[in-house]
Amino acid sequence: MAEPGNADQIAFWNGQVGEKWAGNHNQLDHAFAPLTASLLRHVGAQPGEAVIDVGCGCGDLTLALARSLGADGRVLAVDVSSPMLAQARARAALQTPGTIAPIEWVLEDASVYALPKAEFDVITSRFGVMFFADPVAAFTNLRRALKPGGRVVMLCWRPMDQNPWFSVPRASVLPLVPTPEPMPPGAPGPFGFADSDRVLSILTEAGFSDARAEKLDADLTLAQSPTGSDVDALAAATQFSVQTGPVGSLLREASEETIAAARVAIKAALRPHLGDGRVVLGAGCWIYTATAAELTPSR
Ligand SMILES: C[S@@+](CC[C@H](N)C(=O)[O-])C[C@H]1O[C@@H](n2cnc3c(N)ncnc32)[C@H](O)[C@@H]1O
């Protein structure tokens, strides 16, 4: 079952984009590693706890959680993307059984999926909660899965201009492609939860208490050459930008010539961020936290 308003996002994450994320998850997970480490510290998962990973994608956070929860813990990982979830399941199958928390992978729309009521200690997400057409309804549904006093801890992007890893390659390609439609503020998408006042209101309206937003900044390594070669690192970072994120979307309909020109433009834009065989750019995120209040019959 899916919320009809989420149909476009579900198609998006099951199309080319989902396939590309599934194919490039190693590079994405490597780039996001400092953010993931910080998110895990904020989650503070305790052995034996039960955790939901919303929009788990290819399962990098899910597996890290399952390791820290241990065999007595429990993870429910939910996502709408079939190719990404297939990748996540394949990675989980490589783990030694009995060493990590059991993971239940669910291919469903988290905003309406009938989660077990009041069974989980934590709901978390690495960039998987900004795509709901009706976020208040989605977080009301998610909250009901938390035990009273359970917590939500999620990582979301701040606005694009505070994310050079995203905006620098994107700006270099914009002159080469038709001008994209501006996204209305708060529309489902990577920057849908960039406005912290709005997100804190959503969480409060969905029945959470003590909603807070904390800034998290980090340097992301878009590519690193194992031999320390700047040439290789720049080529890999360019490929990463073309394959995923904003530039991937901008080039989805582009001709071979435009893609070739985009590669030249991206390389030039990323060169100032190159050194010691690595391409490094800044990222700006929010860590949102809130607590599930006691359940009342009406909520
Ligand atoms: C930006 S990706 C992040 C994936 C993963 N958490 C990571 O950090 O690599 C966003 C994820 O949210 C998922 N997603 C989008 N809408 C969803 C929904 N309504 N229910 C569950 N997952 C959803 C997408 O399929 C995708 O895997």
GROMACS .gro file of C-alpha atoms and ligand atoms in nm:
model
  326
    1MET     CA    1   0.000   0.000   0.000
    2ALA     CA    2   0.126   0.350  -0.078
    3GLU     CA    3   0.011   0.708  -0.021
    4PRO     CA    4  -0.107   0.821  -0.370
    5GLY     CA    5   0.080   1.151  -0.329
    6ASN     CA    6   0.408   0.958  -0.302
    7ALA     CA    7   0.365   0.790  -0.644
    8ASP     CA    8   0.618   1.016  -0.821
    9GLN     CA    9   0.886   0.957  -0.557
   10ILE     CA   10   0.822   0.582  -0.562
   11ALA     CA   11   0.863   0.577  -0.942
   12PHE     CA   12   1.175   0.797  -0.912
   13TRP     CA   13   1.350   0.566  -0.661
   14ASN     CA   14   1.257   0.257  -0.865
   15GLY     CA   15   1.388   0.402  -1.191
   16GLN     CA   16   1.733   0.507  -1.313
   17VAL     CA   17   1.810   0.692  -0.990
   18GLY     CA   18   1.750   0.389  -0.769
   19GLU     CA   19   1.962   0.174  -1.004
   20LYS     CA   20   2.244   0.431  -0.994
   21TRP     CA   21   2.235   0.455  -0.614
   22ALA     CA   22   2.243   0.074  -0.596
   23GLY     CA   23   2.544   0.069  -0.832
   24ASN     CA   24   2.732   0.351  -0.657
   25HIS     CA   25   2.649   0.286  -0.293
   26ASN     CA   26   3.013   0.224  -0.199
   27GLN     CA   27   3.119   0.570  -0.311
   28LEU     CA   28   2.813   0.732  -0.150
   29ASP     CA   29   2.866   0.546   0.177
   30HIS     CA   30   3.233   0.648   0.176
   31ALA     CA   31   3.144   1.013   0.109
   32PHE     CA   32   2.874   1.015   0.380
   33ALA     CA   33   3.090   0.827   0.636
   34PRO     CA   34   3.157   1.125   0.870
   35LEU     CA   35   2.785   1.211   0.869
   36THR     CA   36   2.687   0.850   0.936
   37ALA     CA   37   2.930   0.829   1.227
   38SER     CA   38   2.783   1.143   1.380
   39LEU     CA   39   2.426   1.022   1.327
   40LEU     CA   40   2.509   0.691   1.498
   41ARG     CA   41   2.654   0.881   1.796
   42HIS     CA   42   2.331   1.081   1.826
   43VAL     CA   43   2.118   0.764   1.796
   44GLY     CA   44   2.324   0.604   2.073
   45ALA     CA   45   2.169   0.263   2.005
   46GLN     CA   46   2.199   0.032   2.305
   47PRO     CA   47   2.248  -0.345   2.272
   48GLY     CA   48   1.909  -0.516   2.256
   49GLU     CA   49   1.713  -0.210   2.139
   50ALA     CA   50   1.466  -0.218   1.850
   51VAL     CA   51   1.523   0.040   1.574
   52ILE     CA   52   1.349   0.143   1.251
   53ASP     CA   53   1.560   0.277   0.962
   54VAL     CA   54   1.329   0.482   0.735
   55GLY     CA   55   1.425   0.504   0.367
   56CYS     CA   56   1.714   0.267   0.435
   57GLY     CA   57   1.825   0.255   0.070
   58CYS     CA   58   2.121   0.020   0.023
   59GLY     CA   59   2.145  -0.042   0.398
   60ASP     CA   60   2.469   0.125   0.508
   61LEU     CA   61   2.315   0.280   0.822
   62THR     CA   62   2.097  -0.029   0.877
   63LEU     CA   63   2.399  -0.260   0.891
   64ALA     CA   64   2.591  -0.026   1.120
   65LEU     CA   65   2.290  -0.015   1.354
   66ALA     CA   66   2.249  -0.394   1.344
   67ARG     CA   67   2.614  -0.432   1.445
   68SER     CA   68   2.584  -0.194   1.740
   69LEU     CA   69   2.253  -0.346   1.862
   70GLY     CA   70   2.400  -0.697   1.869
   71ALA     CA   71   2.220  -1.028   1.827
   72ASP     CA   72   1.953  -0.938   2.087
   73GLY     CA   73   1.852  -0.621   1.904
   74ARG     CA   74   1.610  -0.579   1.617
   75VAL     CA   75   1.606  -0.361   1.305
   76LEU     CA   76   1.317  -0.294   1.071
   77ALA     CA   77   1.442  -0.129   0.752
   78VAL     CA   78   1.177   0.015   0.521
   79ASP     CA   79   1.217   0.156   0.173
   80VAL     CA   80   1.015   0.194  -0.147
   81SER     CA   81   1.306   0.124  -0.384
   82SER     CA   82   1.326  -0.231  -0.509
   83PRO     CA   83   1.681  -0.206  -0.658
   84MET     CA   84   1.822  -0.037  -0.347
   85LEU     CA   85   1.659  -0.283  -0.110
   86ALA     CA   86   1.790  -0.574  -0.321
   87GLN     CA   87   2.142  -0.432  -0.279
   88ALA     CA   88   2.084  -0.395   0.098
   89ARG     CA   89   1.963  -0.753   0.131
   90ALA     CA   90   2.267  -0.881  -0.063
   91ARG     CA   91   2.503  -0.691   0.171
   92ALA     CA   92   2.326  -0.824   0.478
   93ALA     CA   93   2.358  -1.180   0.347
   94LEU     CA   94   2.739  -1.141   0.369
   95GLN     CA   95   2.727  -1.082   0.746
   96THR     CA   96   2.805  -1.367   0.982
   97PRO     CA   97   2.469  -1.488   1.117
   98GLY     CA   98   2.419  -1.436   1.490
   99THR     CA   99   2.671  -1.151   1.515
  100ILE     CA  100   2.433  -0.866   1.435
  101ALA     CA  101   2.070  -0.782   1.512
  102PRO     CA  102   1.822  -0.954   1.283
  103ILE     CA  103   1.706  -0.718   1.008
  104GLU     CA  104   1.358  -0.722   0.859
  105TRP     CA  105   1.371  -0.558   0.515
  106VAL     CA  106   1.034  -0.415   0.408
  107LEU     CA  107   0.956  -0.286   0.059
  108GLU     CA  108   0.680  -0.041   0.154
  109ASP     CA  109   0.588   0.325   0.175
  110ALA     CA  110   0.692   0.415   0.532
  111SER     CA  111   0.430   0.692   0.551
  112VAL     CA  112   0.138   0.447   0.553
  113TYR     CA  113   0.291   0.104   0.623
  114ALA     CA  114   0.115  -0.066   0.917
  115LEU     CA  115   0.412  -0.083   1.153
  116PRO     CA  116   0.378  -0.284   1.474
  117LYS     CA  117   0.247  -0.050   1.745
  118ALA     CA  118   0.467   0.069   2.034
  119GLU     CA  119   0.745  -0.187   1.978
  120PHE     CA  120   1.046   0.028   1.885
  121ASP     CA  121   1.294   0.236   2.086
  122VAL     CA  122   1.427   0.450   1.802
  123ILE     CA  123   1.328   0.568   1.455
  124THR     CA  124   1.622   0.690   1.255
  125SER     CA  125   1.708   0.779   0.897
  126ARG     CA  126   2.000   0.896   0.687
  127PHE     CA  127   1.841   1.122   0.425
  128GLY     CA  128   1.531   0.900   0.384
  129VAL     CA  129   1.251   1.111   0.535
  130MET     CA  130   1.231   1.417   0.308
  131PHE     CA  131   1.016   1.258   0.037
  132PHE     CA  132   0.671   1.232   0.194
  133ALA     CA  133   0.381   1.419   0.028
  134ASP     CA  134   0.209   1.442   0.369
  135PRO     CA  135   0.486   1.455   0.630
  136VAL     CA  136   0.255   1.510   0.930
  137ALA     CA  137   0.056   1.195   0.843
  138ALA     CA  138   0.381   1.005   0.778
  139PHE     CA  139   0.537   1.100   1.113
  140THR     CA  140   0.211   1.029   1.295
  141ASN     CA  141   0.222   0.679   1.145
  142LEU     CA  142   0.589   0.635   1.236
  143ARG     CA  143   0.544   0.767   1.590
  144ARG     CA  144   0.286   0.501   1.668
  145ALA     CA  145   0.556   0.236   1.623
  146LEU     CA  146   0.759   0.388   1.908
  147LYS     CA  147   0.730   0.282   2.270
  148PRO     CA  148   0.627   0.574   2.494
  149GLY     CA  149   0.942   0.778   2.543
  150GLY     CA  150   1.095   0.637   2.223
  151ARG     CA  151   1.302   0.875   2.014
  152VAL     CA  152   1.338   0.988   1.655
  153VAL     CA  153   1.687   1.088   1.537
  154MET     CA  154   1.725   1.177   1.171
  155LEU     CA  155   1.976   1.333   0.938
  156CYS     CA  156   1.858   1.576   0.667
  157TRP     CA  157   2.028   1.829   0.440
  158ARG     CA  158   2.029   2.202   0.518
  159PRO     CA  159   1.963   2.428   0.213
  160MET     CA  160   2.158   2.368  -0.106
  161ASP     CA  161   2.373   2.682  -0.066
  162GLN     CA  162   2.510   2.529   0.258
  163ASN     CA  163   2.605   2.211   0.071
  164PRO     CA  164   2.892   2.285  -0.169
  165TRP     CA  165   2.939   1.911  -0.240
  166PHE     CA  166   2.600   1.939  -0.412
  167SER     CA  167   2.586   2.299  -0.534
  168VAL     CA  168   2.937   2.327  -0.686
  169PRO     CA  169   2.903   2.048  -0.948
  170ARG     CA  170   2.539   2.144  -1.006
  171ALA     CA  171   2.619   2.509  -1.078
  172SER     CA  172   2.883   2.407  -1.333
  173VAL     CA  173   2.628   2.204  -1.532
  174LEU     CA  174   2.332   2.443  -1.517
  175PRO     CA  175   2.445   2.652  -1.821
  176LEU     CA  176   2.448   2.332  -2.031
  177VAL     CA  177   2.094   2.206  -1.964
  178PRO     CA  178   1.739   2.346  -1.978
  179THR     CA  179   1.672   2.548  -1.662
  180PRO     CA  180   1.512   2.311  -1.408
  181GLU     CA  181   1.178   2.409  -1.253
  182PRO     CA  182   1.243   2.573  -0.914
  183MET     CA  183   1.129   2.344  -0.631
  184PRO     CA  184   0.858   2.498  -0.410
  185PRO     CA  185   0.992   2.532  -0.051
  186GLY     CA  186   0.933   2.212   0.144
  187ALA     CA  187   0.843   2.004  -0.165
  188PRO     CA  188   0.945   1.638  -0.138
  189GLY     CA  189   1.308   1.608  -0.243
  190PRO     CA  190   1.660   1.619  -0.099
  191PHE     CA  191   1.609   1.968   0.049
  192GLY     CA  192   1.249   1.909   0.160
  193PHE     CA  193   1.351   1.921   0.528
  194ALA     CA  194   1.602   2.207   0.498
  195ASP     CA  195   1.377   2.453   0.687
  196SER     CA  196   1.418   2.351   1.050
  197ASP     CA  197   1.123   2.562   1.178
  198ARG     CA  198   0.892   2.376   0.942
  199VAL     CA  199   1.028   2.033   1.039
  200LEU     CA  200   1.000   2.104   1.412
  201SER     CA  201   0.634   2.203   1.352
  202ILE     CA  202   0.575   1.883   1.152
  203LEU     CA  203   0.718   1.669   1.434
  204THR     CA  204   0.514   1.853   1.697
  205GLU     CA  205   0.195   1.828   1.490
  206ALA     CA  206   0.263   1.455   1.446
  207GLY     CA  207   0.255   1.415   1.825
  208PHE     CA  208   0.625   1.427   1.915
  209SER     CA  209   0.751   1.637   2.203
  210ASP     CA  210   1.080   1.815   2.263
  211ALA     CA  211   1.158   1.847   1.889
  212ARG     CA  212   1.504   1.993   1.831
  213ALA     CA  213   1.735   2.070   1.536
  214GLU     CA  214   2.113   2.065   1.569
  215LYS     CA  215   2.352   2.173   1.295
  216LEU     CA  216   2.605   1.920   1.169
  217ASP     CA  217   2.882   2.021   0.929
  218ALA     CA  218   3.135   1.787   0.772
  219ASP     CA  219   3.382   1.760   0.487
  220LEU     CA  220   3.278   1.495   0.238
  221THR     CA  221   3.541   1.306   0.038
  222LEU     CA  222   3.372   1.269  -0.302
  223ALA     CA  223   3.661   1.056  -0.428
  224GLN     CA  224   3.998   0.938  -0.305
  225SER     CA  225   4.268   0.775  -0.517
  226PRO     CA  226   4.429   0.473  -0.349
  227THR     CA  227   4.761   0.574  -0.508
  228GLY     CA  228   4.727   0.941  -0.411
  229SER     CA  229   4.688   1.045  -0.776
  230ASP     CA  230   4.509   1.379  -0.819
  231VAL     CA  231   4.420   1.292  -1.180
  232ASP     CA  232   4.244   0.970  -1.076
  233ALA     CA  233   4.068   1.137  -0.783
  234LEU     CA  234   3.933   1.416  -1.005
  235ALA     CA  235   3.809   1.164  -1.264
  236ALA     CA  236   3.638   0.956  -0.993
  237ALA     CA  237   3.477   1.261  -0.829
  238THR     CA  238   3.349   1.375  -1.169
  239GLN     CA  239   3.201   1.032  -1.237
  240PHE     CA  240   3.041   1.034  -0.889
  241SER     CA  241   2.880   1.373  -0.958
  242VAL     CA  242   2.750   1.263  -1.300
  243GLN     CA  243   2.611   0.937  -1.165
  244THR     CA  244   2.432   1.058  -0.855
  245GLY     CA  245   2.282   1.357  -0.681
  246PRO     CA  246   2.185   1.681  -0.848
  247VAL     CA  247   2.393   1.645  -1.159
  248GLY     CA  248   2.265   1.294  -1.226
  249SER     CA  249   1.910   1.431  -1.228
  250LEU     CA  250   2.001   1.728  -1.447
  251LEU     CA  251   2.163   1.501  -1.707
  252ARG     CA  252   1.894   1.233  -1.716
  253GLU     CA  253   1.761   1.346  -2.058
  254ALA     CA  254   2.092   1.488  -2.188
  255SER     CA  255   2.266   1.392  -2.515
  256GLU     CA  256   2.612   1.230  -2.522
  257GLU     CA  257   2.759   1.568  -2.627
  258THR     CA  258   2.601   1.747  -2.331
  259ILE     CA  259   2.720   1.479  -2.090
  260ALA     CA  260   3.074   1.511  -2.230
  261ALA     CA  261   3.061   1.891  -2.189
  262ALA     CA  262   2.924   1.846  -1.836
  263ARG     CA  263   3.218   1.626  -1.742
  264VAL     CA  264   3.460   1.900  -1.853
  265ALA     CA  265   3.264   2.164  -1.657
  266ILE     CA  266   3.241   1.952  -1.341
  267LYS     CA  267   3.613   1.872  -1.351
  268ALA     CA  268   3.697   2.241  -1.370
  269ALA     CA  269   3.459   2.319  -1.083
  270LEU     CA  270   3.595   2.042  -0.860
  271ARG     CA  271   3.966   2.111  -0.931
  272PRO     CA  272   3.997   2.380  -0.659
  273HIS     CA  273   3.878   2.119  -0.408
  274LEU     CA  274   4.145   1.864  -0.505
  275GLY     CA  275   4.456   1.781  -0.305
  276ASP     CA  276   4.656   1.481  -0.183
  277GLY     CA  277   4.462   1.248  -0.412
  278ARG     CA  278   4.122   1.348  -0.271
  279VAL     CA  279   3.834   1.572  -0.371
  280VAL     CA  280   3.676   1.718  -0.058
  281LEU     CA  281   3.378   1.955  -0.028
  282GLY     CA  282   3.166   2.071   0.263
  283ALA     CA  283   2.820   1.950   0.363
  284GLY     CA  284   2.565   2.108   0.596
  285CYS     CA  285   2.299   1.896   0.769
  286TRP     CA  286   2.041   1.901   1.041
  287ILE     CA  287   2.016   1.633   1.304
  288TYR     CA  288   1.653   1.638   1.412
  289THR     CA  289   1.554   1.472   1.739
  290ALA     CA  290   1.220   1.434   1.917
  291THR     CA  291   1.051   1.210   2.169
  292ALA     CA  292   0.727   1.013   2.142
  293ALA     CA  293   0.494   1.118   2.420
  294GLU     CA  294   0.272   0.873   2.604
  295LEU     CA  295   0.012   0.718   2.372
  296THR     CA  296  -0.340   0.854   2.404
  297PRO     CA  297  -0.640   0.671   2.257
  298SER     CA  298  -0.708   0.942   1.993
  299ARG     CA  299  -0.354   0.961   1.859
  300LIG     C1  300   1.852   0.987  -0.055
  300LIG     S1  301   1.810   0.818  -0.044
  300LIG     C2  302   1.888   0.770   0.107
  300LIG     C3  303   1.909   0.621   0.115
  300LIG     C4  304   1.985   0.573   0.238
  300LIG     N1  305   1.917   0.608   0.362
  300LIG     C5  306   2.125   0.629   0.237
  300LIG     O1  307   2.155   0.720   0.316
  300LIG     O2  308   2.206   0.581   0.156
  300LIG     C6  309   1.640   0.831   0.001
  300LIG     C7  310   1.574   0.696   0.025
  300LIG     O3  311   1.440   0.718   0.073
  300LIG     C8  312   1.357   0.621   0.013
  300LIG     N2  313   1.217   0.666   0.018
  300LIG     C9  314   1.161   0.771  -0.046
  300LIG     N3  315   1.030   0.780  -0.015
  300LIG    C10  316   1.003   0.680   0.072
  300LIG    C11  317   0.886   0.636   0.139
  300LIG     N4  318   0.769   0.698   0.124
  300LIG     N5  319   0.895   0.527   0.221
  300LIG    C12  320   1.012   0.461   0.238
  300LIG     N6  321   1.127   0.499   0.175
  300LIG    C13  322   1.123   0.606   0.093
  300LIG    C14  323   1.412   0.609  -0.128
  300LIG     O4  324   1.369   0.492  -0.194
  300LIG    C15  325   1.562   0.611  -0.101
  300LIG     O5  326   1.613   0.483  -0.076
   0.00000   0.00000   0.00000
